[in-house]
Short mmCIF file of C-alpha atoms in Angstrom, two decimals:
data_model
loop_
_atom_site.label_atom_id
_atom_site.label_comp_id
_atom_site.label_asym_id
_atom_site.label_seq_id
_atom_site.Cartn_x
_atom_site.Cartn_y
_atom_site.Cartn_z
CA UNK A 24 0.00 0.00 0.00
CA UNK A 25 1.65 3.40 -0.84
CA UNK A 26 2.11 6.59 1.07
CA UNK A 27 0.32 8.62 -1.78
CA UNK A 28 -3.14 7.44 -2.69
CA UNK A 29 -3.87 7.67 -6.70
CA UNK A 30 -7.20 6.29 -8.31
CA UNK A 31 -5.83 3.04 -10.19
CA UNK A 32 -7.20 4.42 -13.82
CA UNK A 33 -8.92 7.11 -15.15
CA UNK A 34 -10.02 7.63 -18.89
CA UNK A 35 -10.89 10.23 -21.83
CA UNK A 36 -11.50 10.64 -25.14
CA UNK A 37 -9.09 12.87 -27.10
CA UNK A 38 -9.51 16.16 -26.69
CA UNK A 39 -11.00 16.31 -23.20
CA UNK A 40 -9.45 17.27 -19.73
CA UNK A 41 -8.66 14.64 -17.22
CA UNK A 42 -7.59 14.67 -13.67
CA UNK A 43 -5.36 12.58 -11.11
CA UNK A 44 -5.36 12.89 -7.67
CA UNK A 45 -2.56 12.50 -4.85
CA UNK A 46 -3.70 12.19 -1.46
CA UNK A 47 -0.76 12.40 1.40
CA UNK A 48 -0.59 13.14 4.63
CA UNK A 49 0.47 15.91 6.85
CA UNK A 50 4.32 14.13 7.42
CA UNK A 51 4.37 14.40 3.28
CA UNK A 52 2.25 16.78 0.76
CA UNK A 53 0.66 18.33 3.82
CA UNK A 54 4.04 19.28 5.54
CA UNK A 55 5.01 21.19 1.90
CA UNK A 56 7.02 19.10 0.52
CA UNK A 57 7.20 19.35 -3.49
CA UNK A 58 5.19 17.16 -5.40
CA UNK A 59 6.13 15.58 -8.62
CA UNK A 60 4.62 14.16 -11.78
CA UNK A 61 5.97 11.18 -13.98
CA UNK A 62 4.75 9.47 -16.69
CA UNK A 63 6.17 6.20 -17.60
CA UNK A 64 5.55 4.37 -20.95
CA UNK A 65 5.23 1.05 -21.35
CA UNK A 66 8.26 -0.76 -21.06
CA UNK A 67 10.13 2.94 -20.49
CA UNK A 68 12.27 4.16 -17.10
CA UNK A 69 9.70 7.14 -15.87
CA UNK A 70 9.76 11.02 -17.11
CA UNK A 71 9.62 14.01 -15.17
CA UNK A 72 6.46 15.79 -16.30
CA UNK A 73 6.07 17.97 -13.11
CA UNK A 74 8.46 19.38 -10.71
CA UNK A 75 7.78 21.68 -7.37
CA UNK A 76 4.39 21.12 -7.72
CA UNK A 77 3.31 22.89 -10.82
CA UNK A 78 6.29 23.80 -13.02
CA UNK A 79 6.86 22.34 -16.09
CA UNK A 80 10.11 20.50 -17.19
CA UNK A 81 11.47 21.69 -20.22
CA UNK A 82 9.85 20.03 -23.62
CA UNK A 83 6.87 18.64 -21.40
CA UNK A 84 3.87 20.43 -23.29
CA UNK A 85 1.56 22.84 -21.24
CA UNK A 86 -1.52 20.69 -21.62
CA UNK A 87 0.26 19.18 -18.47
CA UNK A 88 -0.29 20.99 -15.03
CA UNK A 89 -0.26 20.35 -11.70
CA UNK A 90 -1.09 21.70 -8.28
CA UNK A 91 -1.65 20.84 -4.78
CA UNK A 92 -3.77 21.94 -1.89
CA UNK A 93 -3.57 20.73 1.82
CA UNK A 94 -2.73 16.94 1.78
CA UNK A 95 -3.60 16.70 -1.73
CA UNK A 96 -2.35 17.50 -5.10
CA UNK A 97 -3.45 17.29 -8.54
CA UNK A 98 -2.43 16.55 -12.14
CA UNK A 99 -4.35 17.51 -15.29
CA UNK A 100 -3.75 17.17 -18.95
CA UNK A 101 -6.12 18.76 -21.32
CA UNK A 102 -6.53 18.52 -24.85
CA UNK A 103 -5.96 14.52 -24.25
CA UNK A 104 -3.90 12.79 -27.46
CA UNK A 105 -2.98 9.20 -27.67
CA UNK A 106 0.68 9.68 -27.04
CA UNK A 107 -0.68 10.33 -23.68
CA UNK A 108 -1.84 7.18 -23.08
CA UNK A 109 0.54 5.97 -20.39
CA UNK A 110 1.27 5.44 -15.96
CA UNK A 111 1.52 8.46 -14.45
CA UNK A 112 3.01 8.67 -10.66
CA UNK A 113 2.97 11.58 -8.19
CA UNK A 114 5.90 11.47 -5.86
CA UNK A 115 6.94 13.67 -2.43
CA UNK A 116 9.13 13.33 0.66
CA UNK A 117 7.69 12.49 3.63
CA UNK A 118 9.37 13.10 6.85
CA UNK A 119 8.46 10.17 9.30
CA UNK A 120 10.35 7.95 6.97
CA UNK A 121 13.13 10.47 5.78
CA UNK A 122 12.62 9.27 2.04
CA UNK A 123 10.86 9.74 -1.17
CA UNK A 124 7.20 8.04 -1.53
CA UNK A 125 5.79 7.41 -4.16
CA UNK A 126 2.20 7.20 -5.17
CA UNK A 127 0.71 4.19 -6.35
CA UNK A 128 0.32 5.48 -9.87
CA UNK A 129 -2.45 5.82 -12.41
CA UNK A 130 -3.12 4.50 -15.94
CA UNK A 131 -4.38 7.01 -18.19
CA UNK A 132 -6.55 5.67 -20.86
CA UNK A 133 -7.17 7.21 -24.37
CA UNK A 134 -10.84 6.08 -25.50
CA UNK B 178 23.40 15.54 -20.32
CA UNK B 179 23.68 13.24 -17.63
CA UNK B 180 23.45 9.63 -18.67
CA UNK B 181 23.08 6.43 -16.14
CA UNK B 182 23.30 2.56 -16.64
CA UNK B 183 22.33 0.47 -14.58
CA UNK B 184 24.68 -3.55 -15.13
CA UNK B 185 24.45 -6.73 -12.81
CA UNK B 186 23.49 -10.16 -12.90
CA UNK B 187 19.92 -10.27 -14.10
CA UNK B 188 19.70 -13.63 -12.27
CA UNK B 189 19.87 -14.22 -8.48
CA UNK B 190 19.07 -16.67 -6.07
CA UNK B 191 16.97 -16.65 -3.35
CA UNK B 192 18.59 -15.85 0.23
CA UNK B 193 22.06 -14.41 -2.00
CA UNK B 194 22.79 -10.83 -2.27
CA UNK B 195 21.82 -9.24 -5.32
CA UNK B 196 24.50 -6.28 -6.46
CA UNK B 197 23.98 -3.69 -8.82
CA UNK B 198 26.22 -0.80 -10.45
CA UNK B 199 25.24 2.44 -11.89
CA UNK B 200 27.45 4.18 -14.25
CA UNK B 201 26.98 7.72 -14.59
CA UNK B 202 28.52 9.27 -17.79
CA UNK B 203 28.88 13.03 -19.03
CA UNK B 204 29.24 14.32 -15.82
CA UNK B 205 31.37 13.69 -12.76
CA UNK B 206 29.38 12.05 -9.93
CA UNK B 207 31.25 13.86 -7.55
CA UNK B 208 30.41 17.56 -8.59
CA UNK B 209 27.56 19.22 -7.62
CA UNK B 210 25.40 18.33 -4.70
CA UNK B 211 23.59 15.33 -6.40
CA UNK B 212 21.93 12.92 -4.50
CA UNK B 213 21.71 8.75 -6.43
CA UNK B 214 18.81 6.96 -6.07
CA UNK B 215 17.59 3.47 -6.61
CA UNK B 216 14.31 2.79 -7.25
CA UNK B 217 12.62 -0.52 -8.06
CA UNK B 218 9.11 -1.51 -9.82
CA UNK B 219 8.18 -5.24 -9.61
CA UNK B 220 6.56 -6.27 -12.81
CA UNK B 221 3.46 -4.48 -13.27
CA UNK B 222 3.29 -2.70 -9.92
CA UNK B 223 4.23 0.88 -8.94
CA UNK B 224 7.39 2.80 -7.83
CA UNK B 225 9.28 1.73 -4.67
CA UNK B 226 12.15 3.82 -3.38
CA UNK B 227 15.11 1.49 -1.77
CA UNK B 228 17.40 4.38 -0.82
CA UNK B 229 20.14 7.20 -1.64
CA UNK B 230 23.49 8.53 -1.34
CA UNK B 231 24.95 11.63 -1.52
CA UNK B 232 28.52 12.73 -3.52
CA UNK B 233 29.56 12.98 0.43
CA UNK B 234 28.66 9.03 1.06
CA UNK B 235 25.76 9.80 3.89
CA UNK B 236 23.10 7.38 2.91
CA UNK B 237 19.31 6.96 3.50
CA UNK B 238 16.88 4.08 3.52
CA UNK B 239 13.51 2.83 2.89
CA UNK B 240 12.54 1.60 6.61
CA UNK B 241 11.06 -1.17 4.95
CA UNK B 242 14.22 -2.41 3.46
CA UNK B 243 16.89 -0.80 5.41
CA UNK B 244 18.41 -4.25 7.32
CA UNK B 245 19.19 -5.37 3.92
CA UNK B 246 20.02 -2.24 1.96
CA UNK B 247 23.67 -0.69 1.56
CA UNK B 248 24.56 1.90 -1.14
CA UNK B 249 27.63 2.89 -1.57
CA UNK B 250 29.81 5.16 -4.05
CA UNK B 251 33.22 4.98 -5.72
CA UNK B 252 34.18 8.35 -7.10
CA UNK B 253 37.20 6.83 -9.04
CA UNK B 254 34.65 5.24 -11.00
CA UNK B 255 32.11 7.64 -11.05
CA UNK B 256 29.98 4.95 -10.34
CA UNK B 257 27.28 3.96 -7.28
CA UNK B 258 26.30 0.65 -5.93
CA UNK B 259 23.58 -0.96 -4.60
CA UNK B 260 23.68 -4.36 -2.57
CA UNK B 261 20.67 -5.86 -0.87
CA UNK B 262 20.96 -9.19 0.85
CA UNK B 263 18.81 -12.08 1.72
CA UNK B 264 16.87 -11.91 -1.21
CA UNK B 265 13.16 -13.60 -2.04
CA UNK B 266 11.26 -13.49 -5.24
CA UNK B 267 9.54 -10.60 -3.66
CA UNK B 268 12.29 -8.76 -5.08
CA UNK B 269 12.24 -9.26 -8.13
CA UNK B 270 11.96 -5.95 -10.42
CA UNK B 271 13.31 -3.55 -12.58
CA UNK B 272 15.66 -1.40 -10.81
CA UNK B 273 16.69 1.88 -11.42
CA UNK B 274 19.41 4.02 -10.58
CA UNK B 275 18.15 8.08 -10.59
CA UNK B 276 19.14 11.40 -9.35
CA UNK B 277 18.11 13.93 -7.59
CA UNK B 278 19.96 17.46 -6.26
CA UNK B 279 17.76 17.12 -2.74
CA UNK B 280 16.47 15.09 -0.56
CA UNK B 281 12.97 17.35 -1.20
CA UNK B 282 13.65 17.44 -5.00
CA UNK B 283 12.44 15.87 -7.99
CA UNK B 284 14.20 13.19 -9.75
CA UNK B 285 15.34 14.60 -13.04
CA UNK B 286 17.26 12.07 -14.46
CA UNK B 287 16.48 8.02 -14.27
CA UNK B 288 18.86 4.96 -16.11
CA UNK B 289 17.13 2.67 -18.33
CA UNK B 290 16.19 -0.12 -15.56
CA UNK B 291 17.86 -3.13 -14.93
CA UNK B 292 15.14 -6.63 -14.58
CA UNK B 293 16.75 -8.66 -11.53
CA UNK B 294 14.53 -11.66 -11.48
CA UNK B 295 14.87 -14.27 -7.92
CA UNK B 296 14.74 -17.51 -9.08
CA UNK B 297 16.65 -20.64 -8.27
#
């Protein structure tokens, strides 16, 4: 079970906006720590898509954002394409283990 | 940029120690104030972190893993290890080596993964 939560799999068709969650904790996203994005492709090491909570690596496209609130934080991609079909992970620091957690990640689906 | 390759047997028995080396080329791994990951993902499952070292050698563990985890770093070879002992087929995964410049901080650049499979 992992220190972030993440829905297993959301879905869109192209074109449309969809969301993932991260929920922490206050010893994690809730303490401030920076929250990052990855997305991994099949059969790929993982990508940094979103650093320090909402900025923007660059070459990642800016139909990728994020942002957090509280315990939580949040990625979105608009305009949805099939290239973004793929696992995307949210990752922070949390300070009763003195390491990086990892959410469980989520599998985007492009209807 | 930064480059990392992760090499080691892709075979181990159960209860040996599995060891694993990361090369890191096109940059010196003891310049800057980089922090080297590893980072494992059993076969479709998520993202585990094992532990880190910094360019200094100070380490840090997953609690989960830590009485069988040791990282280590050889500057001469620009190159960081990771050894974890007493292994089961629970550990078997694609490992990767990664960095990071903080403890807080993103991981900006990742090695290809390395599949260690426990089998006897």
């Amino acid at each position: 079970q992992s220190i972030l939560t993440q829905p297993p799999s959301v879905s869109g068709a192209p074109g449309q906006r969809v969301t993932i969650s991260c929920t922490g904790s206050s010893s994690n996203i809730g303490a401030g720590y920076n929250v990052n994005w990855y997305q991994q492709l099949p059969e790929t090491a993982p990508k940094l898509l979103i650093y320090g909570d909402s900025s923007r690596p660059s070459g990642v496209p800016d139909r990728f954002s994020g942002s957090k609130s509280g315990t939580s934080a949040s990625l979105a991609i608009s305009g949805l394409q099939a290239e973004d079909e793929a696992d995307y992970y949210c990752q922070s620091y949390d300070s009763s283990l003195s390491g990086v957690v990892f959410g469980g990640g989520t599998k985007v689906t492009v209807l | 940029q930064v480059q990392l390759q992760e090499s080691g047997p892709g075979l181990v028995k159960p209860s040996q120690t599995l060891s694993l080396t990361c090369t890191v080329s096109h940059g010196s791994i003891s310049s800057g104030n980089f922090y080297w990951n590893w980072i494992r993902q059993p076969a479709g499952k998520g993202l585990e972190w094992i532990g880190r070292i910094y360019t200094s050698g100070s380490t840090s563990y997953n609690p989960s893993l830590k009485s069988r985890v040791t990282v280590s770093i050889d500057t001469s070879k620009n190159q960081v290890s990771l050894k974890l002992t007493s292994v089961t087929a629970a550990d078997t995964a694609v490992y990767y080596c990664a960095r990071s410049s903080s403890p807080h901080r993103e991981i900006d650049y990742w090695g290809q993964g390395t599949l260690v499979t426990v089998s006897s």
